[in-house]
């Protein structure tokens, strides 16, 4: 059996319990030596300060779910693409009776009133005073500030479990996981260090010094059809966080200019979570949300589009992602594709929360959903591409989760080159999944013993991205004007549009949708244009800084390469 579990937790240690209502000893669960850079402690919260803690309970058979997901997503298996029902997933994800009884007994003995907040019963919410949380869990809940966060956040640098909960509770949140500010994109690309090849498709405007990318350019480059989708039960969902909103007038103006063949009334459905919204008016639209929705629609040609606006401003991105997974898990009718252009360095998440959230992606994927995440725009340095902190070899999550498909970026046309900002590397949390063992092994053979980055990454862990696409200078309509943006978050919704189109053709022929993509992708390397050059040092960090290089075959810049739509479609229909 194949296990994805936490690799980075410290060894459990029994410590003395603080005086309080629980008589049991405590087992150290997770600890960090200090807060991440940029955070300042403002002292312990008051004893009466109320906390709402979420407890992630151990699922009864997560290893079984992972094995089943690998089987149903691997071409050639007897149950290939026989996606599971919501009830079937629940049999794997629901906690065991022992786990439920252990938590209920602990809660009752300590006067806690938990509420179930997930459809599988594996997430519970409890409100309690900080003083009680500190005593029960050996914590010191503290207020931390960051110059780029709108308000203090409450965290503890150490969290323990009562002995009777060890093995039953996998994560307490918030505890040691921190949030980091997610920078909003500037409306225009400001750095143009690359030149595009002069033999670009005629649909790509190479006469403009800013080298515009449009839907027509991507359609020509990757042979994507413009024929409208016909199936209405095939929804492409675009997630929106940190108060990123989509202006409907901008969206329709973009399609009118760049996809005039589509109906003039083309629109999207908006769903709200955690107080999310999508206000309309001048100077409100967000660059990221505009980019994501416009290119998802611009490539998916009539596939039903949904925008999920998740509230919370910039205060707690990990909670927003967690809530997204519980929301989707609760839905009887799921989208077939979900695209997300946001992420944080793994260290901010911590191993326990990242692992539990990654398990949630596996559970939803098993129902036939394709999750696509951008690989990040800091090269090998995660979100630290500042020209000072270079060659860090930091992984980004959720991009590093083995149950999602991660997208990098290229530039140029003949040949395409992995662009310097494309995030890529190796997780610190998750082992190499079976579907990429051979591809990653071949890449590692190209790294010489003298490579200065050796020792900075775990070569036995999940590697990403899985594939790539153009990512430089995408034209969007932003607040009524045409601007250009860059990033793996331009590549990702475009790939999502391609996947949604393939699903449309599959459904039309009475076939199951693509669902979890990765085993299928790695089994069809011939459907990709290999990208053999590039160096992901970062957009700001100098090209001379240590990073990975693209090579023939899979590499941690371009993944398997860029997709050729007809070849992927043929493989999917085979």
XYZ file of C-alpha atoms in Angstrom:
574
model
C 0.000 0.000 0.000
C 1.140 3.498 -0.733
C 1.161 5.988 2.147
C 1.297 9.781 2.006
C 1.807 10.895 5.586
C 3.599 13.670 7.404
C 7.372 13.527 6.964
C 8.432 16.636 8.823
C 6.913 16.366 12.293
C 9.228 16.287 15.252
C 9.390 13.114 17.317
C 6.546 12.970 19.830
C 7.622 13.875 23.336
C 5.698 13.485 26.569
C 5.652 16.701 28.561
C 4.042 17.615 31.837
C 0.552 19.009 31.629
C -0.211 22.513 32.816
C -2.580 22.713 35.777
C -6.138 22.594 34.491
C -9.163 20.455 33.943
C -7.380 17.716 31.978
C -5.334 15.299 34.121
C -3.579 13.620 31.197
C -0.031 14.002 30.027
C 0.638 15.891 26.823
C 2.332 14.654 23.669
C 4.130 17.269 21.592
C 2.310 17.501 18.272
C 3.955 20.322 16.333
C 6.496 22.999 17.103
C 8.378 25.773 15.348
C 11.405 27.500 16.856
C 10.240 30.959 15.859
C 7.607 32.789 13.850
C 8.283 33.174 10.114
C 10.256 36.268 9.039
C 8.300 39.508 9.177
C 6.092 38.525 12.121
C 6.408 40.291 15.478
C 5.073 38.919 18.753
C 2.776 41.283 20.621
C 2.458 39.067 23.655
C 0.027 36.460 24.866
C -3.637 36.978 24.167
C -5.782 37.654 27.207
C -7.069 34.632 29.108
C -10.637 35.479 28.199
C -9.965 35.890 24.485
C -12.211 33.419 22.654
C -10.612 31.096 20.128
C -12.339 28.969 17.534
C -10.154 25.910 16.997
C -10.622 23.365 14.244
C -9.665 19.779 14.918
C -8.789 17.551 11.991
C -9.545 13.989 13.052
C -7.724 11.016 11.586
C -9.644 9.455 8.717
C -10.336 5.751 9.062
C -8.574 4.683 5.862
C -6.727 7.476 4.084
C -4.124 5.027 2.750
C -6.926 2.980 1.213
C -8.368 6.092 -0.437
C -4.978 6.990 -1.907
C -4.493 3.481 -3.259
C -7.963 3.524 -4.777
C -7.408 6.953 -6.324
C -4.145 5.832 -7.896
C -5.904 2.798 -9.331
C -8.905 4.587 -10.824
C -6.736 7.337 -12.318
C -4.080 5.095 -13.898
C -4.584 4.110 -17.552
C -4.813 0.353 -18.028
C -6.247 -0.424 -14.604
C -9.472 -2.438 -14.476
C -11.314 0.376 -12.722
C -9.834 3.254 -14.744
C -11.972 6.408 -14.322
C -14.619 4.671 -12.282
C -14.879 7.702 -10.029
C -16.299 7.284 -6.546
C -19.564 8.578 -5.168
C -19.748 10.957 -2.223
C -20.853 8.084 0.027
C -18.009 5.846 -1.170
C -15.465 8.550 -0.359
C -17.010 8.922 3.084
C -16.212 5.305 3.925
C -12.518 6.182 3.612
C -12.561 9.700 5.044
C -14.855 9.360 8.055
C -13.066 8.874 11.398
C -13.261 5.488 13.051
C -15.616 4.872 15.964
C -12.594 4.767 18.270
C -11.477 8.206 17.104
C -14.946 9.693 17.489
C -15.344 8.186 20.941
C -11.904 9.376 22.051
C -12.641 12.957 21.028
C -16.170 12.961 22.393
C -14.952 11.657 25.747
C -12.235 14.294 25.915
C -14.658 17.057 24.947
C -17.239 15.961 27.503
C -14.689 15.679 30.305
C -13.462 19.212 29.614
C -16.751 20.977 28.988
C -16.228 21.454 25.251
C -19.048 21.497 22.699
C -17.699 20.507 19.285
C -19.544 21.120 16.031
C -19.030 18.984 12.925
C -18.001 21.206 9.999
C -17.227 18.671 7.246
C -19.466 16.152 5.468
C -17.219 13.260 6.490
C -17.061 14.241 10.156
C -13.280 14.573 10.043
C -13.277 18.285 10.930
C -14.719 19.660 14.143
C -14.916 23.218 15.462
C -14.682 24.182 19.137
C -14.905 27.645 20.737
C -13.076 28.110 24.040
C -11.154 30.773 26.003
C -7.450 31.106 25.254
C -6.592 30.192 28.845
C -8.358 26.868 28.458
C -6.750 26.153 25.090
C -3.329 26.882 26.556
C -3.914 24.475 29.454
C -5.479 21.662 27.449
C -2.951 21.720 24.615
C 0.267 22.984 26.195
C 0.085 26.088 24.042
C 0.882 29.776 24.401
C -1.525 31.559 22.086
C 0.018 34.874 21.115
C -0.850 37.828 18.902
C 1.515 38.304 15.960
C 1.577 41.253 13.598
C 2.969 41.632 10.101
C 3.376 44.910 8.237
C 1.469 43.563 5.236
C -1.423 41.942 7.103
C -4.505 44.017 7.946
C -4.793 42.744 11.528
C -2.902 40.646 14.085
C -3.201 36.882 13.891
C -3.325 34.569 16.900
C -0.925 31.620 16.820
C 1.187 29.451 19.102
C 4.704 28.230 18.378
C 4.000 24.879 19.997
C 0.946 22.644 20.293
C 0.548 19.357 22.150
C -2.172 16.746 22.400
C -3.543 15.054 25.486
C -2.263 11.487 25.369
C -5.746 10.081 24.779
C -6.043 12.125 21.556
C -2.650 11.170 20.099
C -3.255 9.258 16.874
C -6.842 10.499 16.726
C -6.284 14.227 16.111
C -4.039 15.073 13.150
C -4.149 18.855 13.248
C -5.367 21.755 15.366
C -5.889 25.001 13.481
C -5.033 27.732 14.081
C -1.920 26.718 15.988
C 1.569 26.675 14.450
C 0.564 27.388 10.824
C 1.015 31.052 9.874
C -0.516 33.112 7.149
C 1.582 35.267 4.849
C 0.421 38.253 2.821
C -0.386 37.269 -0.750
C 0.727 40.104 -2.967
C -1.813 41.377 -5.472
C -0.600 41.611 -9.022
C 0.307 44.865 -10.709
C -1.877 45.413 -13.771
C 0.986 45.549 -16.238
C 4.033 43.375 -16.745
C 6.981 45.552 -15.854
C 9.938 43.326 -16.630
C 10.634 42.033 -20.132
C 13.943 40.182 -20.110
C 13.121 37.682 -22.855
C 12.562 37.966 -26.564
C 10.085 35.762 -28.362
C 11.026 33.804 -31.436
C 10.118 35.463 -34.714
C 8.487 32.278 -36.049
C 5.506 32.474 -33.728
C 2.058 31.488 -35.012
C 0.456 34.270 -37.000
C -2.213 34.651 -34.320
C 0.470 35.834 -31.848
C 1.361 39.500 -32.087
C 5.173 39.560 -32.259
C 5.261 43.075 -33.720
C 4.396 44.495 -30.290
C 7.503 44.889 -28.103
C 5.438 43.602 -25.186
C 4.694 40.378 -27.071
C 0.998 39.973 -26.468
C -0.564 36.624 -25.626
C -4.254 36.214 -26.434
C -6.653 33.256 -26.514
C -6.174 33.044 -30.289
C -2.426 32.789 -29.818
C -2.783 29.909 -27.350
C -5.313 28.184 -29.598
C -2.910 28.324 -32.520
C 0.141 27.332 -30.505
C -1.426 24.290 -28.816
C -4.024 23.409 -31.482
C -6.953 24.152 -29.182
C -10.316 24.097 -31.012
C -12.672 27.064 -30.994
C -15.760 24.874 -31.424
C -18.110 25.677 -28.536
C -18.736 23.140 -25.799
C -22.081 21.348 -25.860
C -22.372 19.724 -22.406
C -23.957 21.729 -19.581
C -23.062 19.341 -16.734
C -19.366 20.142 -17.059
C -18.522 23.156 -14.917
C -15.120 24.841 -14.672
C -14.688 26.508 -11.268
C -12.265 29.406 -10.714
C -11.371 30.142 -7.089
C -10.917 33.711 -5.858
C -9.259 34.732 -2.581
C -7.934 37.859 -0.793
C -10.716 40.131 -2.049
C -10.003 39.469 -5.719
C -13.158 40.218 -7.688
C -14.293 39.965 -11.308
C -15.946 42.870 -13.098
C -18.626 41.494 -15.442
C -18.232 44.412 -17.888
C -14.487 43.723 -18.147
C -15.169 40.018 -18.687
C -17.634 40.598 -21.503
C -15.445 43.280 -23.103
C -12.523 40.845 -23.067
C -14.541 38.150 -24.835
C -15.970 40.662 -27.302
C -12.442 41.680 -28.296
C -10.594 38.362 -28.108
C -13.367 35.755 -28.594
C -15.943 37.544 -30.780
C -17.126 34.144 -32.013
C -18.665 33.402 -28.596
C -22.161 34.670 -27.643
C -22.155 38.311 -26.557
C -24.032 37.453 -23.357
C -21.481 34.892 -22.159
C -21.157 35.122 -18.374
C -20.338 33.138 -15.222
C -22.098 32.080 -12.032
C -20.724 33.464 -8.765
C -20.794 31.468 -5.520
C -19.883 32.965 -2.144
C -18.097 31.333 0.790
C -16.966 32.734 4.156
C -18.509 36.128 3.455
C -17.115 36.385 -0.037
C -18.511 38.902 -2.490
C -18.108 40.195 -6.020
C -18.989 43.906 -6.058
C -19.256 45.669 -9.377
C -18.083 49.123 -10.360
C -15.043 51.109 -11.496
C -11.713 50.492 -9.781
C -12.907 47.379 -7.943
C -11.827 44.445 -10.104
C -8.758 42.450 -9.105
C -6.013 41.620 -11.585
C -5.699 37.988 -10.531
C -9.401 37.236 -10.615
C -9.796 39.053 -13.950
C -6.937 37.064 -15.484
C -8.171 33.726 -14.188
C -11.781 34.060 -15.254
C -11.060 35.687 -18.613
C -8.597 33.009 -19.752
C -10.620 30.121 -18.352
C -13.532 31.361 -20.461
C -11.339 32.411 -23.389
C -9.979 28.885 -23.803
C -12.921 26.762 -22.600
C -15.243 28.060 -25.360
C -18.675 27.887 -23.775
C -17.991 25.505 -20.889
C -20.160 26.620 -17.935
C -18.048 28.826 -15.689
C -18.300 29.346 -11.925
C -16.399 31.891 -9.813
C -16.032 30.971 -6.132
C -15.395 34.108 -4.098
C -13.961 33.174 -0.693
C -13.993 35.922 1.946
C -11.485 36.595 4.678
C -9.471 39.366 3.006
C -5.763 38.631 3.453
C -5.918 37.385 7.023
C -5.918 33.590 6.807
C -5.351 31.965 3.429
C -4.863 28.433 4.845
C -8.297 28.613 6.478
C -9.783 29.817 3.184
C -8.333 26.824 1.337
C -9.505 24.447 4.072
C -13.005 25.896 3.855
C -12.915 25.531 0.070
C -12.257 21.809 0.420
C -15.057 21.290 2.950
C -17.419 23.308 0.738
C -16.618 21.193 -2.311
C -16.755 17.941 -0.371
C -20.293 18.880 0.714
C -21.527 19.470 -2.838
C -23.648 16.738 -4.426
C -22.840 18.053 -7.923
C -19.188 18.991 -8.326
C -17.374 20.970 -11.007
C -15.219 18.769 -13.194
C -12.260 21.197 -13.101
C -11.077 23.585 -10.378
C -8.306 26.111 -11.065
C -6.445 28.072 -8.373
C -3.715 30.675 -8.777
C -2.714 31.185 -5.140
C -0.302 29.519 -2.738
C 2.054 29.894 0.235
C 5.453 28.456 1.041
C 5.131 25.067 2.703
C 6.740 26.351 5.885
C 3.827 28.700 6.569
C 1.402 25.786 6.465
C 3.325 23.280 8.521
C 3.274 19.570 7.843
C 0.110 18.580 9.706
C -2.251 21.152 8.169
C -0.790 20.760 4.678
C -1.153 16.992 4.862
C -4.762 17.123 6.043
C -5.705 19.627 3.321
C -3.877 17.556 0.716
C -5.885 14.518 1.843
C -9.029 16.573 1.228
C -7.942 17.238 -2.356
C -7.454 13.496 -2.823
C -10.954 12.810 -1.538
C -12.562 15.314 -3.921
C -10.368 14.185 -6.827
C -11.615 10.633 -6.300
C -15.084 11.883 -7.278
C -13.794 12.902 -10.718
C -12.499 16.445 -10.202
C -9.307 17.813 -11.778
C -7.520 20.297 -9.472
C -5.011 22.626 -11.123
C -2.686 24.916 -9.146
C -0.092 27.418 -10.305
C 3.454 26.487 -9.293
C 4.343 29.978 -8.022
C 6.281 32.879 -9.471
C 9.449 32.879 -7.358
C 11.496 30.234 -9.147
C 13.229 27.885 -6.699
C 12.829 30.405 -3.881
C 9.081 30.066 -3.347
C 7.635 33.454 -2.455
C 11.072 34.887 -1.591
C 12.101 36.114 -5.056
C 13.221 39.526 -3.841
C 16.727 39.735 -5.278
C 18.190 39.165 -1.811
C 16.934 35.747 -0.702
C 17.853 33.627 -3.710
C 18.551 29.933 -4.342
C 16.443 28.913 -1.333
C 14.839 25.809 -2.913
C 11.522 26.395 -1.132
C 8.382 24.492 -2.093
C 4.930 26.064 -2.387
C 1.670 24.495 -1.198
C -0.927 23.467 -2.399
C 1.223 23.165 -5.553
C 3.358 20.509 -3.831
C 0.381 18.285 -2.968
C 0.653 15.018 -4.964
C -3.119 14.919 -5.535
C -3.275 18.125 -7.585
C -1.864 19.000 -10.996
C 0.660 21.824 -10.889
C 1.343 24.176 -13.791
C 4.534 26.063 -14.637
C 5.231 28.684 -17.312
C 7.100 29.012 -20.590
C 8.037 31.817 -22.933
C 8.934 31.832 -26.629
C 7.471 29.899 -29.526
C 10.063 27.926 -31.443
C 11.247 26.563 -29.157
C 9.410 27.322 -25.923
C 11.683 28.017 -22.946
C 10.902 27.581 -19.249
C 10.607 31.133 -17.959
C 12.846 32.170 -15.058
C 10.043 32.872 -12.566
C 8.344 29.481 -12.893
C 8.073 27.834 -9.504
C 9.356 24.306 -9.271
C 11.206 21.919 -7.064
C 10.635 19.277 -4.401
C 8.271 19.144 -1.428
C 9.521 18.937 2.137
C 6.373 17.080 3.218
C 5.211 14.553 0.624
C 7.108 11.550 -0.822
C 7.429 10.969 -4.555
C 4.128 9.561 -5.852
C 4.334 6.407 -7.991
C 3.106 8.093 -11.159
C 6.218 10.294 -11.402
C 8.915 8.009 -9.984
C 10.462 7.183 -13.343
C 10.274 10.715 -14.750
C 11.842 12.292 -11.664
C 14.510 9.595 -11.463
C 15.575 10.377 -15.019
C 15.825 14.079 -14.186
C 17.914 13.455 -11.081
C 20.446 11.586 -13.216
C 21.152 14.865 -15.023
C 22.171 16.686 -11.823
C 25.950 16.454 -11.319
C 27.421 15.719 -7.862
C 28.941 19.204 -7.923
C 25.542 20.942 -8.264
C 25.549 23.728 -5.614
C 21.888 23.095 -4.837
C 22.487 19.539 -3.645
C 21.432 19.200 -0.037
C 18.902 22.045 -0.298
C 16.032 19.866 -1.519
C 14.730 16.362 -0.816
C 15.106 14.399 -4.031
C 12.940 11.560 -2.658
C 9.847 13.774 -2.393
C 7.023 14.952 -4.625
C 8.394 17.067 -7.467
C 6.527 19.724 -9.434
C 5.276 21.198 -11.753
C 3.577 18.485 -13.789
C 3.205 20.469 -17.025
C 3.472 24.024 -18.289
C 2.128 26.603 -20.728
C 2.875 30.117 -21.909
C 2.973 32.528 -18.959
C 4.351 35.891 -20.109
C 2.410 39.020 -21.066
C -1.207 37.881 -21.269
C -3.623 40.542 -22.471
C -6.529 41.070 -20.080
C -9.270 43.661 -19.743
C -8.696 45.302 -16.375
C -10.946 48.123 -15.213
C -11.933 48.922 -18.757
C -8.429 48.933 -20.251
C -6.172 46.353 -21.855
C -3.165 45.493 -19.721
C -0.663 42.667 -19.576
C 0.092 40.233 -16.797
C 2.548 37.415 -16.326
C 2.865 34.381 -14.094
C 2.095 30.732 -13.667
C -1.366 31.972 -12.718
C -1.815 32.929 -16.380
C -0.802 29.444 -17.481
C -3.029 27.589 -15.009
C -6.541 28.776 -15.972
C -5.578 28.324 -19.620
C -4.659 24.687 -18.970
C -7.905 24.349 -16.991
C -9.815 25.517 -20.051
C -8.159 22.816 -22.146
C -9.020 20.132 -19.594
C -12.639 21.332 -19.481
C -12.864 21.116 -23.282
C -11.592 17.533 -23.230
C -14.183 16.711 -20.581
C -16.855 18.188 -22.845
C -15.866 15.766 -25.604
C -15.707 12.834 -23.180
C -19.172 13.515 -21.768
C -20.587 13.899 -25.282
C -19.404 10.346 -26.012
C -20.772 8.960 -22.765
C -17.333 8.567 -21.192
C -16.186 9.537 -17.674
C -14.377 12.856 -17.226
C -10.607 13.102 -16.769
C -10.708 13.536 -12.983
C -7.349 13.279 -11.217
C -4.973 13.974 -14.088
C -1.444 13.092 -13.074
C -1.173 9.332 -13.750
C -2.832 9.931 -17.131
C -0.462 12.793 -17.970
C 2.709 10.919 -17.013
C 1.516 7.898 -19.018
C 1.196 10.093 -22.130
C 4.442 12.062 -22.315
C 4.177 11.974 -26.101
C 1.248 14.407 -25.921
C 3.582 17.186 -24.742
C 6.037 19.514 -26.418
C 9.273 18.933 -24.534
C 10.854 22.070 -23.063
C 14.604 21.585 -22.831
C 15.985 24.970 -21.808
C 15.400 27.436 -18.997
C 16.695 28.281 -15.516
C 14.230 29.064 -12.708
C 16.351 31.449 -10.660
C 13.409 33.869 -10.357
C 12.237 37.031 -12.030
C 14.138 39.295 -9.615
C 16.970 37.065 -8.425
C 19.934 37.134 -10.826
C 20.238 34.502 -13.524
C 23.560 33.515 -12.004
C 21.909 32.302 -8.789
C 21.663 28.554 -8.271
C 18.467 26.975 -9.588
C 17.218 24.046 -11.634
C 17.710 23.796 -15.389
C 15.295 22.392 -17.928
C 16.425 19.180 -19.619
C 14.955 16.688 -22.103
C 12.037 14.898 -20.454
C 10.410 15.930 -17.191
C 12.093 18.682 -15.163
C 11.073 20.870 -12.179
C 10.551 23.937 -14.371
C 8.314 22.819 -17.220
C 7.160 19.434 -15.946
C 6.367 17.153 -18.874
C 6.296 20.180 -21.195
C 3.442 22.047 -22.883
C 0.335 20.135 -24.054
C -0.743 19.501 -27.615
C -4.533 19.442 -27.414
C -5.293 16.902 -30.192
C -2.830 14.400 -28.741
C -4.217 14.764 -25.223
C -7.768 14.459 -26.530
C -6.916 11.333 -28.505
C -5.302 9.768 -25.446
C -8.327 10.657 -23.314
C -10.764 9.144 -25.802
C -8.725 5.979 -26.382
